[in-house]
mmCIF file of N, CA and C in Angstrom:
data_model
loop_
_atom_site.group_PDB
_atom_site.id
_atom_site.type_symbol
_atom_site.label_atom_id
_atom_site.label_comp_id
_atom_site.label_asym_id
_atom_site.label_seq_id
_atom_site.Cartn_x
_atom_site.Cartn_y
_atom_site.Cartn_z
ATOM 1 N N UNK A 1 106.135 105.898 88.708
ATOM 2 C CA UNK A 1 105.392 105.221 89.743
ATOM 3 C C UNK A 1 106.099 105.320 91.084
ATOM 4 N N UNK A 2 107.419 105.145 91.100
ATOM 5 C CA UNK A 2 108.168 105.192 92.351
ATOM 6 C C UNK A 2 107.991 106.548 93.026
ATOM 7 N N UNK A 3 108.171 107.626 92.274
ATOM 8 C CA UNK A 3 108.051 108.957 92.841
ATOM 9 C C UNK A 3 106.635 109.216 93.344
ATOM 10 N N UNK A 4 105.641 108.803 92.584
ATOM 11 C CA UNK A 4 104.248 109.017 92.997
ATOM 12 C C UNK A 4 103.947 108.285 94.298
ATOM 13 N N UNK A 5 104.383 107.053 94.416
ATOM 14 C CA UNK A 5 104.112 106.286 95.636
ATOM 15 C C UNK A 5 104.874 106.846 96.824
ATOM 16 N N UNK A 6 106.118 107.235 96.611
ATOM 17 C CA UNK A 6 106.907 107.758 97.730
ATOM 18 C C UNK A 6 106.406 109.111 98.214
ATOM 19 N N UNK A 7 105.760 109.871 97.383
ATOM 20 C CA UNK A 7 105.246 111.170 97.823
ATOM 21 C C UNK A 7 103.830 111.063 98.375
ATOM 22 N N UNK A 8 103.187 109.910 98.214
ATOM 23 C CA UNK A 8 101.821 109.736 98.699
ATOM 24 C C UNK A 8 101.762 108.762 99.871
ATOM 25 N N UNK A 9 102.834 108.619 100.607
ATOM 26 C CA UNK A 9 102.890 107.637 101.682
ATOM 27 C C UNK A 9 102.370 108.211 102.986
ATOM 28 N N UNK A 10 102.306 107.366 103.996
ATOM 29 C CA UNK A 10 101.771 107.740 105.300
ATOM 30 C C UNK A 10 102.713 108.661 106.060
ATOM 31 N N UNK A 11 102.153 109.741 106.588
ATOM 32 C CA UNK A 11 102.930 110.686 107.364
ATOM 33 C C UNK A 11 102.688 110.523 108.857
ATOM 34 N N UNK A 12 101.574 109.897 109.234
ATOM 35 C CA UNK A 12 101.299 109.589 110.636
ATOM 36 C C UNK A 12 100.750 108.171 110.712
ATOM 37 N N UNK A 13 100.895 107.540 111.876
ATOM 38 C CA UNK A 13 100.388 106.179 112.053
ATOM 39 C C UNK A 13 100.049 105.942 113.507
ATOM 40 N N UNK A 14 99.055 105.111 113.731
ATOM 41 C CA UNK A 14 98.683 104.698 115.080
ATOM 42 C C UNK A 14 98.530 103.191 115.068
ATOM 43 N N UNK A 15 99.022 102.539 116.097
ATOM 44 C CA UNK A 15 98.939 101.087 116.135
ATOM 45 C C UNK A 15 98.652 100.585 117.526
ATOM 46 N N UNK A 16 98.668 99.284 117.647
ATOM 47 C CA UNK A 16 98.506 98.656 118.947
ATOM 48 C C UNK A 16 97.067 98.517 119.378
ATOM 49 N N UNK A 17 96.947 97.947 120.551
ATOM 50 C CA UNK A 17 95.636 97.737 121.159
ATOM 51 C C UNK A 17 95.800 97.794 122.663
ATOM 52 N N UNK A 18 94.919 98.497 123.312
ATOM 53 C CA UNK A 18 94.909 98.603 124.765
ATOM 54 C C UNK A 18 96.250 99.100 125.301
ATOM 55 N N UNK A 19 97.016 98.245 125.965
ATOM 56 C CA UNK A 19 98.266 98.685 126.595
ATOM 57 C C UNK A 19 99.442 98.738 125.626
ATOM 58 N N UNK A 20 99.244 98.344 124.385
ATOM 59 C CA UNK A 20 100.337 98.339 123.412
ATOM 60 C C UNK A 20 100.280 99.521 122.450
ATOM 61 N N UNK A 21 99.326 100.419 122.618
ATOM 62 C CA UNK A 21 99.069 101.469 121.637
ATOM 63 C C UNK A 21 100.222 102.470 121.524
ATOM 64 N N UNK A 22 100.675 102.714 120.282
ATOM 65 C CA UNK A 22 101.712 103.694 120.008
ATOM 66 C C UNK A 22 101.281 104.588 118.855
ATOM 67 N N UNK A 23 101.899 105.772 118.801
ATOM 68 C CA UNK A 23 101.648 106.705 117.710
ATOM 69 C C UNK A 23 102.988 107.171 117.151
ATOM 70 N N UNK A 24 103.016 107.417 115.850
ATOM 71 C CA UNK A 24 104.223 107.843 115.151
ATOM 72 C C UNK A 24 103.872 108.992 114.220
ATOM 73 N N UNK A 25 104.824 109.891 114.006
ATOM 74 C CA UNK A 25 104.623 110.970 113.040
ATOM 75 C C UNK A 25 105.944 111.278 112.356
ATOM 76 N N UNK A 26 105.885 111.456 111.060
ATOM 77 C CA UNK A 26 107.057 111.815 110.274
ATOM 78 C C UNK A 26 107.266 113.322 110.379
ATOM 79 N N UNK A 27 108.474 113.720 110.766
ATOM 80 C CA UNK A 27 108.780 115.137 110.925
ATOM 81 C C UNK A 27 109.386 115.708 109.641
ATOM 82 N N UNK A 28 109.399 117.004 109.530
ATOM 83 C CA UNK A 28 109.894 117.694 108.340
ATOM 84 C C UNK A 28 111.328 117.285 107.997
ATOM 85 N N UNK A 29 112.157 117.044 109.019
ATOM 86 C CA UNK A 29 113.558 116.685 108.766
ATOM 87 C C UNK A 29 113.751 115.215 108.422
ATOM 88 N N UNK A 30 112.656 114.433 108.325
ATOM 89 C CA UNK A 30 112.752 113.022 107.972
ATOM 90 C C UNK A 30 112.864 112.092 109.159
ATOM 91 N N UNK A 31 112.968 112.630 110.364
ATOM 92 C CA UNK A 31 113.010 111.782 111.560
ATOM 93 C C UNK A 31 111.580 111.453 111.992
ATOM 94 N N UNK A 32 111.450 110.570 112.974
ATOM 95 C CA UNK A 32 110.133 110.122 113.414
ATOM 96 C C UNK A 32 109.931 110.440 114.884
ATOM 97 N N UNK A 33 108.825 111.071 115.202
ATOM 98 C CA UNK A 33 108.427 111.311 116.590
ATOM 99 C C UNK A 33 107.554 110.137 117.022
ATOM 100 N N UNK A 34 107.743 109.684 118.266
ATOM 101 C CA UNK A 34 106.996 108.547 118.794
ATOM 102 C C UNK A 34 106.424 108.892 120.159
ATOM 103 N N UNK A 35 105.231 108.411 120.445
ATOM 104 C CA UNK A 35 104.657 108.567 121.786
ATOM 105 C C UNK A 35 103.665 107.435 122.015
ATOM 106 N N UNK A 36 103.289 107.262 123.273
ATOM 107 C CA UNK A 36 102.388 106.186 123.646
ATOM 108 C C UNK A 36 103.160 105.041 124.267
ATOM 109 N N UNK A 37 102.604 103.860 124.199
ATOM 110 C CA UNK A 37 103.216 102.682 124.810
ATOM 111 C C UNK A 37 104.549 102.343 124.140
ATOM 112 N N UNK A 38 105.533 102.043 124.963
ATOM 113 C CA UNK A 38 106.839 101.633 124.459
ATOM 114 C C UNK A 38 107.297 100.351 125.154
ATOM 115 N N UNK A 39 106.346 99.557 125.648
ATOM 116 C CA UNK A 39 106.710 98.358 126.400
ATOM 117 C C UNK A 39 107.395 97.291 125.556
ATOM 118 N N UNK A 40 107.324 97.379 124.250
ATOM 119 C CA UNK A 40 108.029 96.460 123.356
ATOM 120 C C UNK A 40 109.070 97.198 122.507
ATOM 121 N N UNK A 41 109.339 98.453 122.841
ATOM 122 C CA UNK A 41 110.288 99.246 122.073
ATOM 123 C C UNK A 41 109.689 99.817 120.799
ATOM 124 N N UNK A 42 108.352 99.830 120.686
ATOM 125 C CA UNK A 42 107.689 100.276 119.467
ATOM 126 C C UNK A 42 107.556 101.786 119.339
ATOM 127 N N UNK A 43 107.809 102.519 120.427
ATOM 128 C CA UNK A 43 107.670 103.985 120.380
ATOM 129 C C UNK A 43 108.699 104.645 121.286
ATOM 130 N N UNK A 44 109.984 104.580 120.919
ATOM 131 C CA UNK A 44 111.002 105.196 121.767
ATOM 132 C C UNK A 44 110.718 106.682 121.983
ATOM 133 N N UNK A 45 110.696 107.157 123.243
ATOM 134 C CA UNK A 45 110.341 108.545 123.521
ATOM 135 C C UNK A 45 111.257 109.568 122.853
ATOM 136 N N UNK A 46 112.494 109.188 122.554
ATOM 137 C CA UNK A 46 113.405 110.104 121.866
ATOM 138 C C UNK A 46 113.226 110.071 120.356
ATOM 139 N N UNK A 47 112.314 109.234 119.872
ATOM 140 C CA UNK A 47 112.055 109.143 118.443
ATOM 141 C C UNK A 47 113.098 108.312 117.712
ATOM 142 N N UNK A 48 113.032 108.355 116.396
ATOM 143 C CA UNK A 48 113.935 107.610 115.528
ATOM 144 C C UNK A 48 114.551 108.598 114.551
ATOM 145 N N UNK A 49 115.869 108.701 114.584
ATOM 146 C CA UNK A 49 116.565 109.589 113.650
ATOM 147 C C UNK A 49 116.740 108.890 112.315
ATOM 148 N N UNK A 50 116.695 109.643 111.237
ATOM 149 C CA UNK A 50 116.916 109.090 109.913
ATOM 150 C C UNK A 50 116.283 109.957 108.848
ATOM 151 N N UNK A 51 116.360 109.472 107.628
ATOM 152 C CA UNK A 51 115.792 110.170 106.483
ATOM 153 C C UNK A 51 114.654 109.311 105.940
ATOM 154 N N UNK A 52 113.496 109.417 106.574
ATOM 155 C CA UNK A 52 112.360 108.569 106.260
ATOM 156 C C UNK A 52 111.315 109.310 105.434
ATOM 157 N N UNK A 53 110.519 108.531 104.696
ATOM 158 C CA UNK A 53 109.450 109.111 103.881
ATOM 159 C C UNK A 53 108.070 108.599 104.273
ATOM 160 N N UNK A 54 108.003 107.546 105.093
ATOM 161 C CA UNK A 54 106.715 106.987 105.504
ATOM 162 C C UNK A 54 106.873 106.226 106.807
ATOM 163 N N UNK A 55 105.777 106.125 107.569
ATOM 164 C CA UNK A 55 105.764 105.354 108.813
ATOM 165 C C UNK A 55 104.488 104.525 108.867
ATOM 166 N N UNK A 56 104.540 103.431 109.626
ATOM 167 C CA UNK A 56 103.336 102.667 109.918
ATOM 168 C C UNK A 56 103.535 101.940 111.237
ATOM 169 N N UNK A 57 102.432 101.645 111.903
ATOM 170 C CA UNK A 57 102.464 101.037 113.222
ATOM 171 C C UNK A 57 101.628 99.771 113.243
ATOM 172 N N UNK A 58 102.217 98.690 113.757
ATOM 173 C CA UNK A 58 101.487 97.443 113.943
ATOM 174 C C UNK A 58 101.005 97.345 115.381
ATOM 175 N N UNK A 59 100.695 96.138 115.805
ATOM 176 C CA UNK A 59 100.199 95.951 117.168
ATOM 177 C C UNK A 59 101.227 96.358 118.211
ATOM 178 N N UNK A 60 102.449 95.912 118.052
ATOM 179 C CA UNK A 60 103.513 96.289 118.994
ATOM 180 C C UNK A 60 104.856 96.419 118.287
ATOM 181 N N UNK A 61 104.814 96.761 116.999
ATOM 182 C CA UNK A 61 106.022 97.035 116.239
ATOM 183 C C UNK A 61 105.757 98.211 115.308
ATOM 184 N N UNK A 62 106.827 98.801 114.826
ATOM 185 C CA UNK A 62 106.714 99.964 113.948
ATOM 186 C C UNK A 62 107.644 99.806 112.757
ATOM 187 N N UNK A 63 107.285 100.445 111.652
ATOM 188 C CA UNK A 63 108.069 100.412 110.414
ATOM 189 C C UNK A 63 108.253 101.824 109.887
ATOM 190 N N UNK A 64 109.329 102.024 109.156
ATOM 191 C CA UNK A 64 109.529 103.286 108.457
ATOM 192 C C UNK A 64 110.239 103.002 107.144
ATOM 193 N N UNK A 65 109.841 103.724 106.123
ATOM 194 C CA UNK A 65 110.468 103.613 104.809
ATOM 195 C C UNK A 65 111.542 104.682 104.696
ATOM 196 N N UNK A 66 112.778 104.241 104.460
ATOM 197 C CA UNK A 66 113.880 105.193 104.280
ATOM 198 C C UNK A 66 113.837 105.761 102.867
ATOM 199 N N UNK A 67 114.401 106.939 102.711
ATOM 200 C CA UNK A 67 114.452 107.577 101.395
ATOM 201 C C UNK A 67 115.193 106.706 100.383
ATOM 202 N N UNK A 68 116.146 105.869 100.855
ATOM 203 C CA UNK A 68 116.882 104.994 99.937
ATOM 204 C C UNK A 68 116.091 103.759 99.540
ATOM 205 N N UNK A 69 114.864 103.595 100.082
ATOM 206 C CA UNK A 69 114.007 102.473 99.709
ATOM 207 C C UNK A 69 114.064 101.283 100.645
ATOM 208 N N UNK A 70 114.942 101.286 101.633
ATOM 209 C CA UNK A 70 114.987 100.183 102.597
ATOM 210 C C UNK A 70 113.985 100.438 103.721
ATOM 211 N N UNK A 71 113.711 99.405 104.513
ATOM 212 C CA UNK A 71 112.719 99.498 105.575
ATOM 213 C C UNK A 71 113.395 99.340 106.935
ATOM 214 N N UNK A 72 113.127 100.273 107.844
ATOM 215 C CA UNK A 72 113.587 100.183 109.233
ATOM 216 C C UNK A 72 112.453 99.585 110.067
ATOM 217 N N UNK A 73 112.806 98.725 111.025
ATOM 218 C CA UNK A 73 111.830 98.056 111.878
ATOM 219 C C UNK A 73 112.277 98.159 113.327
ATOM 220 N N UNK A 74 111.323 98.323 114.247
ATOM 221 C CA UNK A 74 111.647 98.296 115.664
ATOM 222 C C UNK A 74 110.422 97.864 116.448
ATOM 223 N N UNK A 75 110.656 97.430 117.681
ATOM 224 C CA UNK A 75 109.574 96.951 118.532
ATOM 225 C C UNK A 75 109.574 95.442 118.626
ATOM 226 N N UNK A 76 108.417 94.871 118.945
ATOM 227 C CA UNK A 76 108.259 93.423 119.139
ATOM 228 C C UNK A 76 108.596 92.678 117.857
ATOM 229 N N UNK A 77 109.443 91.646 117.979
ATOM 230 C CA UNK A 77 109.835 90.835 116.837
ATOM 231 C C UNK A 77 109.569 89.355 117.108
ATOM 232 N N UNK A 78 108.629 89.043 118.006
ATOM 233 C CA UNK A 78 108.344 87.646 118.349
ATOM 234 C C UNK A 78 107.926 86.810 117.145
ATOM 235 N N UNK A 79 107.318 87.425 116.156
ATOM 236 C CA UNK A 79 106.867 86.702 114.962
ATOM 237 C C UNK A 79 107.680 87.110 113.731
ATOM 238 N N UNK A 80 108.856 87.695 113.962
ATOM 239 C CA UNK A 80 109.768 88.148 112.893
ATOM 240 C C UNK A 80 109.154 89.264 112.053
ATOM 241 N N UNK A 81 108.232 90.023 112.663
ATOM 242 C CA UNK A 81 107.578 91.124 111.959
ATOM 243 C C UNK A 81 108.391 92.407 111.960
ATOM 244 N N UNK A 82 109.438 92.459 112.796
ATOM 245 C CA UNK A 82 110.247 93.680 112.900
ATOM 246 C C UNK A 82 111.714 93.345 113.121
ATOM 247 N N UNK A 83 112.385 92.758 112.121
ATOM 248 C CA UNK A 83 113.797 92.429 112.298
ATOM 249 C C UNK A 83 114.611 93.674 112.648
ATOM 250 N N UNK A 84 115.405 93.619 113.727
ATOM 251 C CA UNK A 84 116.149 94.810 114.167
ATOM 252 C C UNK A 84 117.073 95.397 113.097
ATOM 253 N N UNK A 85 117.553 94.575 112.176
ATOM 254 C CA UNK A 85 118.425 95.080 111.114
ATOM 255 C C UNK A 85 117.636 95.644 109.939
ATOM 256 N N UNK A 86 116.310 95.579 110.020
ATOM 257 C CA UNK A 86 115.469 96.099 108.950
ATOM 258 C C UNK A 86 115.388 95.149 107.768
ATOM 259 N N UNK A 87 114.842 95.648 106.687
ATOM 260 C CA UNK A 87 114.669 94.872 105.460
ATOM 261 C C UNK A 87 115.341 95.627 104.323
ATOM 262 N N UNK A 88 116.415 95.045 103.764
ATOM 263 C CA UNK A 88 117.064 95.716 102.639
ATOM 264 C C UNK A 88 116.198 95.595 101.387
ATOM 265 N N UNK A 89 116.366 96.502 100.486
ATOM 266 C CA UNK A 89 115.634 96.445 99.229
ATOM 267 C C UNK A 89 115.316 97.830 98.729
ATOM 268 N N UNK A 90 114.553 97.865 97.660
ATOM 269 C CA UNK A 90 114.143 99.123 97.063
ATOM 270 C C UNK A 90 112.619 99.143 97.048
ATOM 271 N N UNK A 91 112.036 99.656 98.132
ATOM 272 C CA UNK A 91 110.594 99.650 98.320
ATOM 273 C C UNK A 91 110.006 101.039 98.122
ATOM 274 N N UNK A 92 108.703 101.071 97.812
ATOM 275 C CA UNK A 92 108.015 102.346 97.612
ATOM 276 C C UNK A 92 106.882 102.574 98.596
ATOM 277 N N UNK A 93 106.462 101.533 99.323
ATOM 278 C CA UNK A 93 105.372 101.664 100.292
ATOM 279 C C UNK A 93 105.494 100.568 101.343
ATOM 280 N N UNK A 94 104.977 100.838 102.545
ATOM 281 C CA UNK A 94 105.034 99.878 103.649
ATOM 282 C C UNK A 94 103.676 99.773 104.335
ATOM 283 N N UNK A 95 103.483 98.654 105.047
ATOM 284 C CA UNK A 95 102.291 98.477 105.872
ATOM 285 C C UNK A 95 102.633 97.535 107.014
ATOM 286 N N UNK A 96 102.188 97.889 108.209
ATOM 287 C CA UNK A 96 102.388 97.051 109.393
ATOM 288 C C UNK A 96 101.044 96.475 109.808
ATOM 289 N N UNK A 97 100.956 95.151 109.845
ATOM 290 C CA UNK A 97 99.765 94.490 110.359
ATOM 291 C C UNK A 97 99.940 94.225 111.846
ATOM 292 N N UNK A 98 99.046 93.468 112.426
ATOM 293 C CA UNK A 98 99.135 93.163 113.856
ATOM 294 C C UNK A 98 100.465 92.492 114.183
ATOM 295 N N UNK A 99 100.790 91.429 113.456
ATOM 296 C CA UNK A 99 102.020 90.685 113.707
ATOM 297 C C UNK A 99 102.749 90.331 112.413
ATOM 298 N N UNK A 100 102.495 91.094 111.380
ATOM 299 C CA UNK A 100 103.193 90.893 110.112
ATOM 300 C C UNK A 100 103.454 92.255 109.473
ATOM 301 N N UNK A 101 104.318 92.254 108.467
ATOM 302 C CA UNK A 101 104.679 93.493 107.777
ATOM 303 C C UNK A 101 104.737 93.238 106.278
ATOM 304 N N UNK A 102 104.486 94.286 105.511
ATOM 305 C CA UNK A 102 104.455 94.204 104.050
ATOM 306 C C UNK A 102 105.154 95.419 103.458
ATOM 307 N N UNK A 103 105.698 95.248 102.257
ATOM 308 C CA UNK A 103 106.290 96.379 101.547
ATOM 309 C C UNK A 103 106.158 96.152 100.046
ATOM 310 N N UNK A 104 105.860 97.217 99.318
ATOM 311 C CA UNK A 104 105.777 97.152 97.860
ATOM 312 C C UNK A 104 107.152 97.460 97.290
ATOM 313 N N UNK A 105 107.649 96.553 96.443
ATOM 314 C CA UNK A 105 108.932 96.765 95.764
ATOM 315 C C UNK A 105 108.749 97.711 94.568
ATOM 316 N N UNK A 106 109.848 98.252 94.097
ATOM 317 C CA UNK A 106 109.828 99.137 92.931
ATOM 318 C C UNK A 106 109.197 98.449 91.725
ATOM 319 N N UNK A 107 109.376 97.130 91.595
ATOM 320 C CA UNK A 107 108.801 96.418 90.453
ATOM 321 C C UNK A 107 107.306 96.140 90.617
ATOM 322 N N UNK A 108 106.710 96.548 91.756
ATOM 323 C CA UNK A 108 105.284 96.360 91.980
ATOM 324 C C UNK A 108 104.914 95.113 92.753
ATOM 325 N N UNK A 109 105.871 94.223 93.006
ATOM 326 C CA UNK A 109 105.575 93.026 93.799
ATOM 327 C C UNK A 109 105.604 93.369 95.290
ATOM 328 N N UNK A 110 105.095 92.470 96.110
ATOM 329 C CA UNK A 110 104.994 92.717 97.542
ATOM 330 C C UNK A 110 105.861 91.738 98.318
ATOM 331 N N UNK A 111 106.683 92.275 99.212
ATOM 332 C CA UNK A 111 107.472 91.467 100.143
ATOM 333 C C UNK A 111 106.680 91.336 101.437
ATOM 334 N N UNK A 112 106.712 90.159 102.059
ATOM 335 C CA UNK A 112 105.964 89.895 103.284
ATOM 336 C C UNK A 112 106.879 89.231 104.307
ATOM 337 N N UNK A 113 106.706 89.602 105.566
ATOM 338 C CA UNK A 113 107.428 88.941 106.633
ATOM 339 C C UNK A 113 106.612 88.997 107.910
ATOM 340 N N UNK A 114 106.888 88.061 108.810
ATOM 341 C CA UNK A 114 106.143 87.997 110.060
ATOM 342 C C UNK A 114 105.185 86.823 110.095
ATOM 343 N N UNK A 115 104.203 86.904 110.989
ATOM 344 C CA UNK A 115 103.247 85.825 111.226
ATOM 345 C C UNK A 115 102.363 85.612 110.008
ATOM 346 N N UNK A 116 102.235 84.345 109.578
ATOM 347 C CA UNK A 116 101.481 84.020 108.374
ATOM 348 C C UNK A 116 100.393 82.987 108.657
ATOM 349 N N UNK A 117 99.818 82.988 109.845
ATOM 350 C CA UNK A 117 98.826 81.984 110.243
ATOM 351 C C UNK A 117 97.660 81.896 109.267
ATOM 352 N N UNK A 118 97.184 83.019 108.761
ATOM 353 C CA UNK A 118 96.030 83.036 107.863
ATOM 354 C C UNK A 118 96.383 83.382 106.424
ATOM 355 N N UNK A 119 97.652 83.245 106.073
ATOM 356 C CA UNK A 119 98.086 83.553 104.716
ATOM 357 C C UNK A 119 98.269 85.033 104.448
ATOM 358 N N UNK A 120 98.329 85.857 105.508
ATOM 359 C CA UNK A 120 98.437 87.301 105.340
ATOM 360 C C UNK A 120 99.845 87.765 104.984
ATOM 361 N N UNK A 121 100.836 86.898 105.166
ATOM 362 C CA UNK A 121 102.222 87.281 104.885
ATOM 363 C C UNK A 121 102.986 86.110 104.265
ATOM 364 N N UNK A 122 102.621 85.693 103.057
ATOM 365 C CA UNK A 122 103.323 84.560 102.452
ATOM 366 C C UNK A 122 104.817 84.860 102.285
ATOM 367 N N UNK A 123 105.677 83.974 102.794
ATOM 368 C CA UNK A 123 107.125 84.234 102.743
ATOM 369 C C UNK A 123 107.666 84.514 101.335
ATOM 370 N N UNK A 124 107.050 83.947 100.316
ATOM 371 C CA UNK A 124 107.505 84.178 98.939
ATOM 372 C C UNK A 124 107.012 85.508 98.396
ATOM 373 N N UNK A 125 106.169 86.207 99.152
ATOM 374 C CA UNK A 125 105.642 87.486 98.705
ATOM 375 C C UNK A 125 104.434 87.322 97.791
ATOM 376 N N UNK A 126 104.042 88.417 97.165
ATOM 377 C CA UNK A 126 102.881 88.430 96.268
ATOM 378 C C UNK A 126 103.293 89.103 94.964
ATOM 379 N N UNK A 127 103.264 88.363 93.865
ATOM 380 C CA UNK A 127 103.609 88.982 92.588
ATOM 381 C C UNK A 127 102.499 89.921 92.135
ATOM 382 N N UNK A 128 102.844 90.908 91.355
ATOM 383 C CA UNK A 128 101.839 91.825 90.835
ATOM 384 C C UNK A 128 102.448 93.161 90.482
ATOM 385 N N UNK A 129 101.579 94.107 90.213
ATOM 386 C CA UNK A 129 102.009 95.433 89.809
ATOM 387 C C UNK A 129 101.288 96.460 90.702
ATOM 388 N N UNK A 130 101.641 96.468 91.989
ATOM 389 C CA UNK A 130 100.977 97.298 92.988
ATOM 390 C C UNK A 130 101.710 98.618 93.207
ATOM 391 N N UNK A 131 100.993 99.647 93.685
ATOM 392 C CA UNK A 131 101.613 100.925 94.025
ATOM 393 C C UNK A 131 101.341 101.341 95.465
ATOM 394 N N UNK A 132 100.400 100.691 96.131
ATOM 395 C CA UNK A 132 100.078 101.000 97.518
ATOM 396 C C UNK A 132 99.675 99.719 98.230
ATOM 397 N N UNK A 133 99.667 99.772 99.560
ATOM 398 C CA UNK A 133 99.374 98.569 100.337
ATOM 399 C C UNK A 133 98.790 98.954 101.694
ATOM 400 N N UNK A 134 97.998 98.063 102.270
ATOM 401 C CA UNK A 134 97.472 98.230 103.636
ATOM 402 C C UNK A 134 97.434 96.855 104.287
ATOM 403 N N UNK A 135 97.596 96.833 105.581
ATOM 404 C CA UNK A 135 97.559 95.553 106.307
ATOM 405 C C UNK A 135 96.494 95.598 107.373
#
């Protein structure tokens, strides 16, 4: 399951709205190309170096799944949706919502962080046996 999910992840992402819009693309070498709005640091013009397997874009934050299973976050963190130190763990999939973020753990459960006004990101996560996610 881990291998299947990691090979079927997002290779490009678009996020934001109006003046916050950013675009991301995973490059062959595992780094990330970014363009568009960077007013919150969500799309650094020099890109993001690393060994990534997936990317996703929220309203004004961005996420990437590292090959080691941890999550890198950058951009707006007003609602704790993009902690600058990232999210440690062993994840197989990621999703960036408007102001929240999600990741599927190797065991199939979901980790959630960020704004939870409507129950979209319960701090305790979501138990289950999932292989993919969308926000």
